[in-house]
JSON list of C-alpha atoms in Angstrom, two decimals:
[
{"chain": "B", "resi": 379, "resn": "ALA", "atom": "CA", "xyz": [115.87, 110.54, 38.05]},
{"chain": "B", "resi": 380, "resn": "SER", "atom": "CA", "xyz": [112.76, 108.44, 38.43]},
{"chain": "B", "resi": 381, "resn": "PRO", "atom": "CA", "xyz": [110.02, 109.39, 40.93]},
{"chain": "B", "resi": 382, "resn": "ASP", "atom": "CA", "xyz": [110.45, 106.34, 43.15]},
{"chain": "B", "resi": 383, "resn": "VAL", "atom": "CA", "xyz": [113.02, 107.33, 45.77]},
{"chain": "B", "resi": 384, "resn": "ASP", "atom": "CA", "xyz": [111.99, 108.46, 49.26]},
{"chain": "B", "resi": 385, "resn": "LEU", "atom": "CA", "xyz": [113.84, 109.40, 52.43]},
{"chain": "B", "resi": 386, "resn": "TYR", "atom": "CA", "xyz": [113.78, 107.07, 55.45]},
{"chain": "B", "resi": 387, "resn": "ILE", "atom": "CA", "xyz": [115.24, 107.37, 58.93]},
{"chain": "B", "resi": 388, "resn": "SER", "atom": "CA", "xyz": [116.43, 104.77, 61.40]},
{"chain": "B", "resi": 389, "resn": "THR", "atom": "CA", "xyz": [117.69, 105.40, 64.94]},
{"chain": "B", "resi": 390, "resn": "LYS", "atom": "CA", "xyz": [120.29, 103.40, 66.85]},
{"chain": "B", "resi": 391, "resn": "ARG", "atom": "CA", "xyz": [119.30, 102.82, 70.47]},
{"chain": "B", "resi": 392, "resn": "GLU", "atom": "CA", "xyz": [120.98, 100.45, 72.88]},
{"chain": "B", "resi": 393, "resn": "GLY", "atom": "CA", "xyz": [123.09, 98.99, 70.07]},
{"chain": "B", "resi": 394, "resn": "ALA", "atom": "CA", "xyz": [120.18, 98.15, 67.75]},
{"chain": "B", "resi": 395, "resn": "TRP", "atom": "CA", "xyz": [118.78, 99.99, 64.73]},
{"chain": "B", "resi": 396, "resn": "SER", "atom": "CA", "xyz": [115.07, 100.76, 64.56]},
{"chain": "B", "resi": 397, "resn": "LYS", "atom": "CA", "xyz": [112.98, 99.78, 61.58]},
{"chain": "B", "resi": 398, "resn": "PRO", "atom": "CA", "xyz": [113.40, 102.47, 58.88]},
{"chain": "B", "resi": 399, "resn": "GLU", "atom": "CA", "xyz": [110.46, 104.88, 58.71]},
{"chain": "B", "resi": 400, "resn": "ARG", "atom": "CA", "xyz": [109.59, 107.03, 55.69]},
{"chain": "B", "resi": 401, "resn": "LEU", "atom": "CA", "xyz": [110.06, 110.71, 56.46]},
{"chain": "B", "resi": 402, "resn": "ALA", "atom": "CA", "xyz": [106.92, 112.82, 56.20]},
{"chain": "B", "resi": 403, "resn": "ILE", "atom": "CA", "xyz": [108.86, 115.42, 54.17]},
{"chain": "B", "resi": 404, "resn": "SER", "atom": "CA", "xyz": [109.41, 112.91, 51.34]},
{"chain": "B", "resi": 405, "resn": "ASP", "atom": "CA", "xyz": [107.55, 113.85, 48.17]},
{"chain": "B", "resi": 406, "resn": "SER", "atom": "CA", "xyz": [105.69, 110.78, 46.92]},
{"chain": "B", "resi": 407, "resn": "LEU", "atom": "CA", "xyz": [105.59, 112.26, 43.40]},
{"chain": "B", "resi": 408, "resn": "GLY", "atom": "CA", "xyz": [109.27, 113.17, 43.28]},
{"chain": "B", "resi": 409, "resn": "TRP", "atom": "CA", "xyz": [112.75, 111.80, 43.72]},
{"chain": "B", "resi": 410, "resn": "ASP", "atom": "CA", "xyz": [114.25, 112.54, 47.15]},
{"chain": "B", "resi": 411, "resn": "GLY", "atom": "CA", "xyz": [117.78, 111.28, 47.71]},
{"chain": "B", "resi": 412, "resn": "SER", "atom": "CA", "xyz": [121.40, 111.80, 48.78]},
{"chain": "B", "resi": 413, "resn": "PRO", "atom": "CA", "xyz": [120.53, 112.81, 52.38]},
{"chain": "B", "resi": 414, "resn": "SER", "atom": "CA", "xyz": [123.12, 114.23, 54.75]},
{"chain": "B", "resi": 415, "resn": "PHE", "atom": "CA", "xyz": [122.87, 115.72, 58.24]},
{"chain": "B", "resi": 416, "resn": "SER", "atom": "CA", "xyz": [124.66, 118.85, 59.38]},
{"chain": "B", "resi": 417, "resn": "ARG", "atom": "CA", "xyz": [127.46, 118.21, 61.89]},
{"chain": "B", "resi": 418, "resn": "ASP", "atom": "CA", "xyz": [125.17, 119.10, 64.83]},
{"chain": "B", "resi": 419, "resn": "GLY", "atom": "CA", "xyz": [122.40, 116.80, 63.54]},
{"chain": "B", "resi": 420, "resn": "LYS", "atom": "CA", "xyz": [119.85, 119.63, 63.53]},
{"chain": "B", "resi": 421, "resn": "THR", "atom": "CA", "xyz": [119.48, 120.04, 59.75]},
{"chain": "B", "resi": 422, "resn": "LEU", "atom": "CA", "xyz": [118.85, 117.46, 57.04]},
{"chain": "B", "resi": 423, "resn": "TYR", "atom": "CA", "xyz": [120.15, 118.29, 53.56]},
{"chain": "B", "resi": 424, "resn": "PHE", "atom": "CA", "xyz": [118.95, 116.34, 50.52]},
{"chain": "B", "resi": 425, "resn": "SER", "atom": "CA", "xyz": [118.42, 116.50, 46.78]},
{"chain": "B", "resi": 426, "resn": "SER", "atom": "CA", "xyz": [114.98, 116.46, 45.15]},
{"chain": "B", "resi": 427, "resn": "ASN", "atom": "CA", "xyz": [113.15, 117.10, 41.90]},
{"chain": "B", "resi": 428, "resn": "ARG", "atom": "CA", "xyz": [109.94, 118.08, 43.75]},
{"chain": "B", "resi": 429, "resn": "ARG", "atom": "CA", "xyz": [107.56, 120.62, 42.28]},
{"chain": "B", "resi": 430, "resn": "GLY", "atom": "CA", "xyz": [108.49, 124.24, 42.85]},
{"chain": "B", "resi": 431, "resn": "GLY", "atom": "CA", "xyz": [112.20, 123.64, 42.30]},
{"chain": "B", "resi": 432, "resn": "LYS", "atom": "CA", "xyz": [114.51, 125.69, 40.13]},
{"chain": "B", "resi": 433, "resn": "GLY", "atom": "CA", "xyz": [115.97, 122.97, 37.93]},
{"chain": "B", "resi": 434, "resn": "GLY", "atom": "CA", "xyz": [116.41, 119.22, 37.66]},
{"chain": "B", "resi": 435, "resn": "LEU", "atom": "CA", "xyz": [117.50, 118.06, 41.11]},
{"chain": "B", "resi": 436, "resn": "ASP", "atom": "CA", "xyz": [117.77, 120.84, 43.69]},
{"chain": "B", "resi": 437, "resn": "LEU", "atom": "CA", "xyz": [119.26, 120.89, 47.18]},
{"chain": "B", "resi": 438, "resn": "TYR", "atom": "CA", "xyz": [116.95, 121.42, 50.16]},
{"chain": "B", "resi": 439, "resn": "ARG", "atom": "CA", "xyz": [117.39, 121.71, 53.91]},
{"chain": "B", "resi": 440, "resn": "ALA", "atom": "CA", "xyz": [114.90, 120.80, 56.61]},
{"chain": "B", "resi": 441, "resn": "PRO", "atom": "CA", "xyz": [115.37, 121.70, 60.30]},
{"chain": "B", "resi": 442, "resn": "MET", "atom": "CA", "xyz": [115.01, 118.96, 62.92]},
{"chain": "B", "resi": 443, "resn": "ASP", "atom": "CA", "xyz": [113.58, 119.77, 66.35]},
{"chain": "B", "resi": 444, "resn": "ASN", "atom": "CA", "xyz": [114.65, 118.14, 69.63]},
{"chain": "B", "resi": 445, "resn": "SER", "atom": "CA", "xyz": [111.97, 115.46, 69.30]},
{"chain": "B", "resi": 446, "resn": "GLY", "atom": "CA", "xyz": [113.29, 114.41, 65.87]},
{"chain": "B", "resi": 447, "resn": "ARG", "atom": "CA", "xyz": [110.52, 115.98, 63.77]},
{"chain": "B", "resi": 448, "resn": "LEU", "atom": "CA", "xyz": [111.57, 117.63, 60.52]},
{"chain": "B", "resi": 449, "resn": "GLY", "atom": "CA", "xyz": [110.24, 121.02, 59.48]},
{"chain": "B", "resi": 450, "resn": "LYS", "atom": "CA", "xyz": [109.26, 122.11, 55.98]},
{"chain": "B", "resi": 451, "resn": "PRO", "atom": "CA", "xyz": [112.03, 121.66, 53.39]},
{"chain": "B", "resi": 452, "resn": "VAL", "atom": "CA", "xyz": [113.53, 124.90, 52.04]},
{"chain": "B", "resi": 453, "resn": "ASN", "atom": "CA", "xyz": [115.23, 125.18, 48.64]},
{"chain": "B", "resi": 454, "resn": "LEU", "atom": "CA", "xyz": [118.82, 126.42, 49.05]},
{"chain": "B", "resi": 455, "resn": "GLY", "atom": "CA", "xyz": [118.27, 129.20, 46.51]},
{"chain": "B", "resi": 456, "resn": "SER", "atom": "CA", "xyz": [119.70, 130.60, 43.31]},
{"chain": "B", "resi": 457, "resn": "ALA", "atom": "CA", "xyz": [123.23, 131.19, 44.64]},
{"chain": "B", "resi": 458, "resn": "ILE", "atom": "CA", "xyz": [123.62, 127.40, 44.83]},
{"chain": "B", "resi": 459, "resn": "ILE", "atom": "CA", "xyz": [120.83, 125.95, 42.67]},
{"chain": "B", "resi": 460, "resn": "THR", "atom": "CA", "xyz": [120.99, 125.96, 38.86]},
{"chain": "B", "resi": 461, "resn": "ARG", "atom": "CA", "xyz": [118.73, 124.68, 36.09]},
{"chain": "B", "resi": 462, "resn": "GLY", "atom": "CA", "xyz": [120.91, 121.56, 36.10]},
{"chain": "B", "resi": 463, "resn": "ASN", "atom": "CA", "xyz": [121.27, 119.03, 38.91]},
{"chain": "B", "resi": 464, "resn": "GLU", "atom": "CA", "xyz": [122.69, 119.51, 42.41]},
{"chain": "B", "resi": 465, "resn": "LEU", "atom": "CA", "xyz": [123.31, 116.37, 44.46]},
{"chain": "B", "resi": 466, "resn": "PHE", "atom": "CA", "xyz": [125.31, 114.79, 47.29]},
{"chain": "B", "resi": 467, "resn": "PRO", "atom": "CA", "xyz": [125.33, 117.59, 49.89]},
{"chain": "B", "resi": 468, "resn": "TYR", "atom": "CA", "xyz": [127.89, 117.35, 52.69]},
{"chain": "B", "resi": 469, "resn": "VAL", "atom": "CA", "xyz": [128.44, 119.90, 55.48]},
{"chain": "B", "resi": 470, "resn": "SER", "atom": "CA", "xyz": [131.96, 120.09, 56.90]},
{"chain": "B", "resi": 471, "resn": "GLU", "atom": "CA", "xyz": [132.90, 120.76, 60.51]},
{"chain": "B", "resi": 472, "resn": "GLU", "atom": "CA", "xyz": [133.48, 124.38, 59.49]},
{"chain": "B", "resi": 473, "resn": "GLY", "atom": "CA", "xyz": [129.90, 124.64, 58.20]},
{"chain": "B", "resi": 474, "resn": "LYS", "atom": "CA", "xyz": [130.81, 124.74, 54.50]},
{"chain": "B", "resi": 475, "resn": "LEU", "atom": "CA", "xyz": [128.41, 123.00, 52.12]},
{"chain": "B", "resi": 476, "resn": "TYR", "atom": "CA", "xyz": [130.05, 120.70, 49.57]},
{"chain": "B", "resi": 477, "resn": "PHE", "atom": "CA", "xyz": [127.90, 119.40, 46.71]},
{"chain": "B", "resi": 478, "resn": "SER", "atom": "CA", "xyz": [128.01, 118.09, 43.16]},
{"chain": "B", "resi": 479, "resn": "SER", "atom": "CA", "xyz": [126.51, 119.97, 40.23]},
{"chain": "B", "resi": 480, "resn": "ASP", "atom": "CA", "xyz": [126.32, 119.74, 36.46]},
{"chain": "B", "resi": 481, "resn": "GLY", "atom": "CA", "xyz": [124.74, 123.20, 36.21]},
{"chain": "B", "resi": 482, "resn": "HIS", "atom": "CA", "xyz": [127.63, 125.37, 37.43]},
{"chain": "B", "resi": 483, "resn": "PRO", "atom": "CA", "xyz": [130.61, 125.82, 35.03]},
{"chain": "B", "resi": 484, "resn": "SER", "atom": "CA", "xyz": [132.60, 122.59, 35.28]},
{"chain": "B", "resi": 485, "resn": "LEU", "atom": "CA", "xyz": [135.29, 120.38, 33.77]},
{"chain": "B", "resi": 486, "resn": "GLY", "atom": "CA", "xyz": [132.56, 118.01, 32.55]},
{"chain": "B", "resi": 487, "resn": "GLY", "atom": "CA", "xyz": [129.62, 116.11, 33.99]},
{"chain": "B", "resi": 488, "resn": "LEU", "atom": "CA", "xyz": [129.13, 116.48, 37.73]},
{"chain": "B", "resi": 489, "resn": "ASP", "atom": "CA", "xyz": [131.85, 118.44, 39.53]},
{"chain": "B", "resi": 490, "resn": "ILE", "atom": "CA", "xyz": [132.26, 119.18, 43.23]},
{"chain": "B", "resi": 491, "resn": "PHE", "atom": "CA", "xyz": [131.73, 122.70, 44.56]},
{"chain": "B", "resi": 492, "resn": "VAL", "atom": "CA", "xyz": [131.80, 124.35, 47.98]},
{"chain": "B", "resi": 493, "resn": "ALA", "atom": "CA", "xyz": [129.37, 127.02, 49.14]},
{"chain": "B", "resi": 494, "resn": "SER", "atom": "CA", "xyz": [130.56, 129.39, 51.87]},
{"chain": "B", "resi": 495, "resn": "ARG", "atom": "CA", "xyz": [128.62, 132.14, 53.62]},
{"chain": "B", "resi": 496, "resn": "TYR", "atom": "CA", "xyz": [130.21, 135.57, 54.08]},
{"chain": "B", "resi": 497, "resn": "GLY", "atom": "CA", "xyz": [127.69, 137.66, 56.02]},
{"chain": "B", "resi": 498, "resn": "ASP", "atom": "CA", "xyz": [124.55, 137.69, 53.87]},
{"chain": "B", "resi": 499, "resn": "GLU", "atom": "CA", "xyz": [126.37, 136.53, 50.74]},
{"chain": "B", "resi": 500, "resn": "ILE", "atom": "CA", "xyz": [126.88, 132.94, 49.58]},
{"chain": "B", "resi": 501, "resn": "GLN", "atom": "CA", "xyz": [129.84, 132.23, 47.32]},
{"chain": "B", "resi": 502, "resn": "VAL", "atom": "CA", "xyz": [130.15, 129.01, 45.31]},
{"chain": "B", "resi": 503, "resn": "GLU", "atom": "CA", "xyz": [133.63, 127.82, 44.36]},
{"chain": "B", "resi": 504, "resn": "HIS", "atom": "CA", "xyz": [134.65, 125.04, 41.97]},
{"chain": "B", "resi": 505, "resn": "LEU", "atom": "CA", "xyz": [137.22, 122.82, 43.72]},
{"chain": "B", "resi": 506, "resn": "GLY", "atom": "CA", "xyz": [139.35, 122.34, 40.60]},
{"chain": "B", "resi": 507, "resn": "VAL", "atom": "CA", "xyz": [141.82, 119.56, 39.80]},
{"chain": "B", "resi": 508, "resn": "PRO", "atom": "CA", "xyz": [142.64, 117.02, 41.28]},
{"chain": "B", "resi": 509, "resn": "ILE", "atom": "CA", "xyz": [139.29, 116.92, 43.14]},
{"chain": "B", "resi": 510, "resn": "ASN", "atom": "CA", "xyz": [137.37, 117.31, 39.85]},
{"chain": "B", "resi": 511, "resn": "SER", "atom": "CA", "xyz": [137.88, 115.60, 36.52]},
{"chain": "B", "resi": 512, "resn": "VAL", "atom": "CA", "xyz": [136.22, 115.47, 33.10]},
{"chain": "B", "resi": 513, "resn": "GLY", "atom": "CA", "xyz": [134.09, 112.57, 34.40]},
{"chain": "B", "resi": 514, "resn": "ASP", "atom": "CA", "xyz": [131.35, 112.63, 37.02]},
{"chain": "B", "resi": 515, "resn": "ASP", "atom": "CA", "xyz": [132.68, 113.61, 40.45]},
{"chain": "B", "resi": 516, "resn": "PHE", "atom": "CA", "xyz": [129.89, 113.08, 42.92]},
{"chain": "B", "resi": 517, "resn": "GLY", "atom": "CA", "xyz": [130.62, 113.21, 46.56]},
{"chain": "B", "resi": 518, "resn": "LEU", "atom": "CA", "xyz": [133.26, 114.64, 48.84]},
{"chain": "B", "resi": 519, "resn": "PHE", "atom": "CA", "xyz": [133.65, 113.64, 52.46]},
{"chain": "B", "resi": 520, "resn": "LEU", "atom": "CA", "xyz": [136.28, 115.30, 54.63]},
{"chain": "B", "resi": 521, "resn": "ILE", "atom": "CA", "xyz": [137.85, 113.61, 57.63]},
{"chain": "B", "resi": 522, "resn": "LYS", "atom": "CA", "xyz": [140.62, 114.74, 59.96]},
{"chain": "B", "resi": 523, "resn": "ILE", "atom": "CA", "xyz": [143.47, 112.44, 60.92]},
{"chain": "B", "resi": 524, "resn": "ASN", "atom": "CA", "xyz": [146.16, 113.87, 63.20]},
{"chain": "B", "resi": 525, "resn": "ASN", "atom": "CA", "xyz": [145.04, 117.44, 62.37]},
{"chain": "B", "resi": 526, "resn": "ASP", "atom": "CA", "xyz": [145.38, 116.80, 58.62]},
{"chain": "B", "resi": 527, "resn": "SER", "atom": "CA", "xyz": [142.28, 117.04, 56.42]},
{"chain": "B", "resi": 528, "resn": "ILE", "atom": "CA", "xyz": [141.77, 114.13, 54.05]},
{"chain": "B", "resi": 529, "resn": "GLY", "atom": "CA", "xyz": [139.15, 114.25, 51.32]},
{"chain": "B", "resi": 530, "resn": "ILE", "atom": "CA", "xyz": [137.49, 111.18, 49.90]},
{"chain": "B", "resi": 531, "resn": "VAL", "atom": "CA", "xyz": [135.99, 111.69, 46.44]},
{"chain": "B", "resi": 532, "resn": "MET", "atom": "CA", "xyz": [133.56, 109.37, 44.67]},
{"chain": "B", "resi": 533, "resn": "ARG", "atom": "CA", "xyz": [134.15, 109.43, 40.92]},
{"chain": "B", "resi": 534, "resn": "LYS", "atom": "CA", "xyz": [132.54, 107.60, 38.05]},
{"chain": "B", "resi": 535, "resn": "ILE", "atom": "CA", "xyz": [135.20, 106.04, 35.83]},
{"chain": "B", "resi": 536, "resn": "ASP", "atom": "CA", "xyz": [134.30, 104.68, 32.41]},
{"chain": "B", "resi": 537, "resn": "LEU", "atom": "CA", "xyz": [136.15, 101.45, 31.77]},
{"chain": "B", "resi": 538, "resn": "VAL", "atom": "CA", "xyz": [137.17, 101.00, 28.15]}
]
């Protein structure tokens, strides 16, 4: 990843979007991307190769206060982060963190994993087939329709 991606925020008020503003937590020397808010909007998750990380691209979280200011980003730690790349965080309604990684054991390339907290312990689970494939699987978004969960997966497909 090249060091030219920053995080911006825009707010919708009275039907109109504000001009995007660069977030102060963006690292001007690093790549900050694939942002996602928690369901309650109080935590921003994103991927970054900033200094002090554990691998290539790591996942971070930053708390947001009631005035919309973001606190210091915190690396999600060695239970989730590998020496490889972790990207595309998504927090479900149940508070589970879904993300893509090429550092955890996978079927090939980026695969999608879920991190769940059990007391003080975080467990990371590979979502298996058909969610994952031998190609790059990079992004899972869950929606509920009539009490059924539907997952939308973004997958890179090489055309021959």
